[in-house]
């Protein structure tokens, strides 16, 4: 069974890459490699799921989950007027939270484009009374405030007939006899060209939706390599990521983990073993409450401590955290989300040195916390309050000269064995979220 699954994953990987083994190699450009390194250092970004689905206030899958007809659903566009949207204010709040980049949904599975697209009139400028180019305004705010801008782009479209129907979008009233993938691919590439030529530097294109065809009886050929190459031609430094829950395919630059830390597969979605790649920056995306798009009944937001711990554990795995917010239909960020951003920002202003620009520590995250590393320094984050006064043993790769408490510089006694295993006692007064021991 396991072997069968692995083989299926391998087949899928080859098919998905849209090419045989002959074209399988991908040599990223120098700009791209530089951009990967910059990205890997950023460690914290904000994901934004915002579109006309926000008005239904039941998450970004509303068209699919409600069983609505696509044309009835599309009428919402004519009532979309997010008069409180202020791109500069959003970016200010993200900046203050310590985020270094954002990833915004340019077009989600419902097919609505959040910029003035010539390739589809179903867009925020032409199809809504709001009439403002949201991506344009966000791009300006990001460029002005030195925030990197990534764009989410769905490979799935529940509204267009030319997108070959997968396992979703069956009840929306599409005409499957008009399915035409080459036509759809041209449409997507026209849109991507708009996004990559009109709004200045785009840090990454973040694809999603390949899971829609994961149950096809004949593996679906997404033919993505030419699309990836187009992106790299238009902006060589632009990173390509795809949320397909598998190992990186040729032409991709980022390895994405959805609601999961690298190597854990707690979701069970990882199909092909998902080898963690040393050449590709890693990114974990996670929701702040339980939903990506605004959901009025979900007020169950993670606490500041929980988010900080998530950031620590993600950094301890060498990955970035892309933390999601679902903005409201009126264009504001939910007050609870803003409160959490403030808390994370406060923590990062004090302890950011132990997160930004770090890689995974010598030892992977443990129940007591995680270790990050920068050059010859390792930061041991104790996040479990019950560890106060308790001994911990760290499997390290080198000799330690000093162990001190971050901030106060107080010395922490330690013993190191021949095999470099280091034992220390967590001081009694270790506070909750932010007890960090610096090892040199
Ligand atoms: C899943 C969801 C999609 C969401 C994405 C974010 O693919 O289907 O709605 O945008 O995750 O990671």
XYZ file of C-alpha atoms and ligand atoms in Angstrom:
452
model
C 0.000 0.000 0.000
C 2.764 2.367 1.005
C 4.755 1.536 -2.122
C 1.672 2.032 -4.277
C 1.100 5.458 -2.732
C 4.727 6.409 -3.236
C 4.625 5.321 -6.873
C 1.406 7.255 -7.397
C 3.075 10.305 -5.836
C 6.072 9.930 -8.110
C 3.875 9.591 -11.175
C 1.921 12.634 -10.088
C 5.116 14.613 -9.532
C 6.340 13.838 -13.053
C 2.923 14.554 -14.566
C 2.446 17.735 -12.556
C 5.725 19.183 -13.631
C 4.295 19.143 -17.129
C 7.311 17.544 -18.677
C 9.242 14.345 -18.877
C 12.532 13.839 -17.123
C 14.346 15.440 -20.062
C 13.305 18.932 -19.040
C 13.285 18.168 -15.357
C 16.312 20.244 -14.458
C 15.913 23.820 -13.336
C 18.795 26.175 -12.784
C 17.620 29.263 -10.875
C 19.188 32.572 -11.944
C 21.592 34.466 -9.698
C 18.898 37.049 -8.874
C 16.594 34.231 -7.942
C 19.130 32.628 -5.616
C 19.723 35.999 -3.948
C 15.984 36.512 -3.600
C 15.633 33.064 -1.989
C 18.254 33.960 0.623
C 16.575 37.306 1.396
C 13.245 35.560 1.703
C 14.603 32.856 4.008
C 15.866 35.576 6.371
C 12.479 37.315 6.612
C 10.914 34.619 8.786
C 7.509 36.293 9.234
C 4.879 37.271 6.677
C 1.152 38.038 6.614
C -1.200 36.068 4.382
C -4.386 37.877 3.290
C -7.484 36.170 1.937
C -9.785 38.896 0.677
C -12.327 38.946 -2.108
C -16.071 39.094 -2.711
C -16.414 35.884 -0.660
C -15.629 38.051 2.393
C -19.133 39.532 2.068
C -20.781 36.156 2.665
C -18.570 35.974 5.781
C -18.238 32.183 5.667
C -14.735 31.742 4.359
C -13.224 31.764 0.862
C -14.848 28.461 -0.158
C -18.384 29.840 0.077
C -19.269 29.332 -3.597
C -18.335 25.663 -3.359
C -19.654 24.974 0.134
C -23.002 26.746 -0.232
C -23.861 24.950 -3.465
C -24.694 28.356 -4.988
C -24.943 28.911 -8.709
C -21.903 30.755 -10.094
C -23.940 33.600 -11.624
C -26.011 34.154 -8.492
C -22.797 34.244 -6.462
C -21.177 36.678 -8.897
C -23.922 39.226 -8.202
C -22.109 39.928 -4.936
C -19.441 41.742 -6.955
C -21.953 44.480 -7.773
C -22.407 45.119 -4.059
C -18.758 45.032 -3.050
C -17.833 48.442 -1.701
C -15.131 48.087 0.997
C -15.091 51.784 1.816
C -12.750 51.404 4.784
C -9.965 49.788 2.777
C -6.711 51.652 3.331
C -3.663 49.847 1.956
C -1.226 52.099 3.807
C -2.925 51.426 7.130
C -2.849 47.666 6.532
C 0.826 47.670 5.655
C 1.623 49.901 8.646
C -0.050 47.371 10.953
C 1.902 44.476 9.390
C 5.130 46.405 9.616
C 4.473 47.215 13.257
C 3.851 43.491 13.846
C 7.334 42.742 12.558
C 6.210 41.140 9.291
C 8.638 41.486 6.422
C 6.323 40.435 3.595
C 2.692 39.908 2.701
C 0.994 37.397 0.417
C -2.296 38.641 -1.026
C -4.988 36.646 -2.861
C -4.986 38.183 -6.329
C -7.555 35.663 -7.571
C -9.001 32.825 -5.510
C -10.978 29.748 -6.632
C -14.135 31.847 -7.176
C -12.280 33.492 -10.063
C -12.720 37.126 -9.001
C -9.639 39.235 -9.759
C -8.626 41.867 -7.212
C -6.990 44.146 -9.817
C -8.026 45.729 -13.103
C -7.439 42.765 -15.342
C -7.756 43.034 -19.118
C -8.015 39.259 -19.334
C -11.207 39.096 -17.237
C -13.921 41.712 -16.698
C -14.836 39.847 -13.495
C -12.529 42.100 -11.514
C -12.658 44.660 -8.736
C -12.428 47.678 -11.028
C -14.836 46.638 -13.787
C -17.316 44.501 -11.851
C -17.669 46.254 -8.493
C -18.898 49.759 -7.589
C -15.708 50.160 -5.550
C -13.781 50.564 -8.781
C -10.358 50.728 -7.136
C -7.399 48.549 -8.024
C -6.713 46.865 -4.690
C -3.516 45.168 -5.837
C -2.233 48.460 -7.245
C -2.888 50.240 -3.953
C -1.327 47.452 -1.915
C 1.712 47.312 -4.183
C 2.239 51.078 -3.804
C 1.914 50.841 -0.019
C 4.329 47.888 0.109
C 6.916 49.551 -2.095
C 6.672 52.745 -0.052
C 7.020 50.961 3.279
C 9.700 48.485 2.242
C 7.406 45.477 2.591
C 7.826 42.632 0.153
C 4.697 41.707 -1.805
C 3.817 38.146 -2.777
C 0.715 37.213 -4.720
C -1.458 34.162 -4.208
C -2.926 32.891 -7.501
C -5.374 29.994 -7.778
C -4.952 27.371 -10.473
C -8.590 26.417 -9.897
C -11.508 28.453 -11.251
C -15.065 27.615 -10.204
C -16.562 30.154 -12.584
C -14.888 29.603 -15.964
C -15.975 26.877 -18.339
C -12.511 26.433 -19.822
C -11.006 25.284 -16.495
C -11.309 21.463 -16.580
C -13.455 20.509 -13.627
C -11.757 18.604 -10.832
C -13.275 17.324 -7.619
C -14.708 20.744 -6.639
C -16.950 23.256 -8.406
C -19.392 20.593 -9.543
C -22.553 22.353 -8.362
C -21.953 25.848 -9.663
C -23.494 25.329 -13.081
C -20.399 25.038 -15.250
C -20.606 23.624 -18.754
C -17.976 20.895 -18.736
C -18.241 20.339 -22.508
C -16.449 23.697 -22.894
C -13.439 22.634 -20.893
C -10.254 23.756 -22.675
C -7.093 23.683 -20.592
C -4.815 25.318 -23.181
C -7.235 28.225 -23.414
C -7.393 28.453 -19.633
C -3.598 28.325 -19.381
C -3.308 31.214 -21.843
C -5.781 33.185 -19.742
C -3.785 32.515 -16.564
C -0.527 33.466 -18.239
C -2.062 36.702 -19.553
C -3.159 37.539 -16.017
C 0.210 36.651 -14.521
C 1.875 38.847 -17.132
C -0.335 41.749 -16.020
C 0.577 41.142 -12.382
C 4.292 40.924 -13.108
C 4.557 43.914 -15.429
C 2.274 46.530 -13.842
C 2.960 46.574 -10.134
C 6.728 46.753 -9.761
C 8.693 44.110 -7.955
C 6.686 41.055 -6.921
C 8.512 38.838 -4.428
C 6.715 35.590 -5.234
C 3.764 33.983 -6.953
C 2.059 31.541 -4.585
C 0.009 28.959 -6.454
C -2.743 26.819 -5.017
C -5.276 24.303 -6.232
C -3.460 21.285 -7.681
C -5.290 19.165 -5.118
C -8.408 19.694 -7.256
C -7.225 17.019 -9.680
C -5.574 14.642 -7.221
C -8.346 12.056 -7.591
C -8.473 11.970 -11.420
C -8.329 8.433 -12.809
C -5.763 9.585 -15.385
C -3.143 11.885 -13.792
C -3.900 15.466 -14.846
C -1.103 17.227 -16.697
C -0.979 20.785 -15.362
C 1.793 21.807 -17.813
C 3.151 24.238 -15.274
C 6.779 24.435 -16.311
C 6.197 26.956 -19.149
C 4.153 29.057 -16.722
C 6.959 28.990 -14.150
C 9.459 29.898 -16.874
C 7.271 32.830 -17.954
C 7.317 34.179 -14.394
C 11.092 33.859 -14.174
C 11.469 35.522 -17.568
C 9.301 38.490 -16.548
C 10.910 38.849 -13.114
C 13.932 36.595 -12.571
C 13.992 37.304 -8.830
C 10.321 36.420 -8.384
C 10.030 33.178 -6.443
C 7.558 30.496 -7.446
C 5.793 28.445 -4.789
C 2.970 25.947 -5.108
C 0.839 24.654 -2.262
C 0.606 21.136 -3.695
C 1.668 19.379 -0.500
C 4.501 17.606 -2.295
C 8.225 17.916 -2.925
C 9.415 20.930 -4.912
C 8.950 20.522 -8.676
C 11.358 21.886 -11.310
C 10.786 25.630 -11.710
C 9.620 26.104 -8.114
C 11.694 28.081 -5.640
C 9.845 27.877 -2.327
C 8.670 24.793 -0.464
C 5.268 25.361 1.106
C 3.691 23.594 4.085
C 0.012 24.205 4.819
C -0.965 24.224 8.518
C 2.015 21.990 9.117
C 5.673 22.256 10.081
C 8.281 20.801 7.708
C 8.697 17.084 8.183
C 5.687 16.611 10.467
C 2.744 15.884 8.126
C 0.297 16.409 10.977
C -2.405 17.133 8.384
C -1.837 13.878 6.509
C -1.898 15.808 3.210
C 1.714 15.197 2.273
C 1.614 12.763 -0.608
C 5.108 11.952 -1.732
C 7.214 11.989 1.428
C 7.857 15.676 0.691
C 11.598 15.677 1.078
C 12.661 18.911 2.729
C 14.952 20.610 0.284
C 18.107 22.456 1.277
C 18.031 24.661 -1.835
C 14.539 26.002 -1.297
C 13.371 28.324 1.453
C 10.604 26.757 3.522
C 7.336 28.421 4.409
C 4.526 27.299 6.696
C 1.153 28.981 6.304
C -1.305 28.997 9.172
C -4.592 30.694 10.040
C -4.997 33.123 12.948
C -8.446 31.710 13.726
C -9.614 28.597 11.865
C -10.433 29.992 8.421
C -8.522 31.771 5.644
C -11.272 34.085 4.372
C -13.324 36.214 6.812
C -15.748 34.015 8.770
C -18.185 35.846 10.995
C -18.820 32.947 13.385
C -15.156 32.096 13.908
C -13.824 34.359 16.633
C -11.545 31.666 17.942
C -8.279 33.497 17.369
C -4.952 32.119 18.569
C -3.487 34.031 21.505
C -0.373 36.180 21.123
C 1.585 33.534 23.076
C 0.360 30.774 20.756
C 1.353 32.778 17.681
C 4.770 33.581 19.128
C 5.306 29.894 19.941
C 4.291 29.006 16.412
C 6.797 31.508 15.060
C 9.518 30.091 17.329
C 8.779 26.495 16.340
C 8.595 27.403 12.661
C 11.931 29.242 12.862
C 13.338 26.284 14.793
C 12.559 24.198 11.720
C 14.272 26.732 9.489
C 10.992 27.864 7.916
C 9.102 31.164 7.576
C 5.680 31.648 9.132
C 3.010 33.046 6.811
C 0.243 33.986 9.227
C -3.187 34.542 7.734
C -5.769 37.263 8.302
C -9.202 37.381 6.636
C -10.046 41.088 6.222
C -13.675 42.170 6.703
C -16.039 42.973 3.838
C -15.803 46.678 4.710
C -12.065 46.648 4.067
C -10.899 46.681 7.683
C -8.745 44.102 9.402
C -10.666 42.467 12.288
C -9.944 44.185 15.616
C -8.872 40.868 17.196
C -6.357 40.304 14.418
C -4.966 43.807 14.975
C -4.660 43.085 18.684
C -2.666 39.898 17.960
C -0.448 41.743 15.490
C 0.352 44.347 18.172
C 1.357 41.619 20.625
C 3.570 39.795 18.154
C 5.177 43.111 17.158
C 5.974 43.908 20.770
C 7.631 40.512 21.193
C 9.583 40.784 17.960
C 10.898 44.236 18.812
C 12.450 42.733 21.922
C 13.456 39.289 20.671
C 13.531 39.629 16.859
C 17.294 39.166 16.876
C 16.693 35.506 17.816
C 14.309 34.983 14.859
C 15.162 37.133 11.801
C 18.051 35.842 9.727
C 18.238 32.582 11.648
C 18.254 28.990 10.460
C 17.159 25.832 12.261
C 19.164 25.073 15.403
C 21.300 21.951 15.899
C 18.309 20.194 17.425
C 14.765 20.217 16.011
C 11.895 21.666 18.135
C 11.043 19.762 21.331
C 8.091 19.851 23.712
C 9.884 22.507 25.793
C 10.608 24.835 22.862
C 12.953 25.275 19.919
C 16.447 26.409 18.938
C 17.362 28.903 16.232
C 20.859 29.589 14.955
C 22.774 32.535 13.536
C 26.446 31.990 12.750
C 28.132 30.620 15.865
C 25.248 31.581 18.151
C 22.262 29.434 19.053
C 19.129 30.747 20.741
C 17.388 28.242 22.984
C 13.748 29.300 23.321
C 12.063 27.828 26.360
C 8.336 28.140 25.696
C 7.029 25.671 28.281
C 6.648 27.383 31.636
C 6.752 24.026 33.449
C 10.446 23.805 32.519
C 11.445 26.411 35.143
C 13.967 24.751 37.455
C 14.119 21.640 35.263
C 17.197 20.252 33.531
C 17.275 19.969 29.737
C 19.781 18.221 27.521
C 20.532 19.562 24.075
C 22.074 17.517 21.277
C 24.537 20.022 19.807
C 27.102 19.838 17.032
C 29.873 21.942 18.568
C 31.540 23.093 21.778
C 29.812 25.797 23.823
C 31.854 28.561 25.465
C 29.107 30.482 27.192
C 25.433 30.247 28.070
C 23.613 33.414 29.114
C 20.060 34.678 29.398
C 19.019 36.824 26.437
C 18.632 40.439 27.499
C 20.025 40.296 31.055
C 23.238 38.470 30.208
C 22.890 36.415 33.415
C 25.144 33.335 33.276
C 23.509 29.912 33.015
C 25.680 27.063 34.380
C 26.027 24.124 31.976
C 27.886 20.876 31.443
C 28.879 19.542 28.064
C 29.719 15.897 27.382
C 32.295 14.545 24.935
C 29.620 14.054 22.274
C 28.691 17.750 22.682
C 25.419 16.960 24.511
C 24.836 19.989 26.706
C 22.934 19.871 29.980
C 21.677 22.950 31.773
C 19.038 23.786 34.325
C 16.395 26.269 33.240
C 16.460 29.047 35.862
C 13.547 29.122 38.319
C 12.386 32.561 37.247
C 11.924 31.625 33.583
C 8.918 33.606 32.372
C 6.382 32.260 29.919
C 6.751 33.229 26.267
C 10.209 34.550 26.065
C 12.884 32.816 28.040
C 15.839 32.584 25.748
C 19.282 31.188 26.522
C 22.055 32.319 24.238
C 24.748 29.724 23.511
C 28.036 30.799 21.982
C -6.201 25.580 0.866
C -7.598 26.149 0.705
C -7.554 27.542 0.133
C -6.566 28.414 0.839
C -5.226 27.731 0.964
C -4.280 28.540 1.801
O -5.675 25.224 -0.362
O -8.351 25.368 -0.142
O -8.809 28.091 0.187
O -6.433 29.569 0.103
O -5.357 26.475 1.513
O -3.199 27.804 2.193
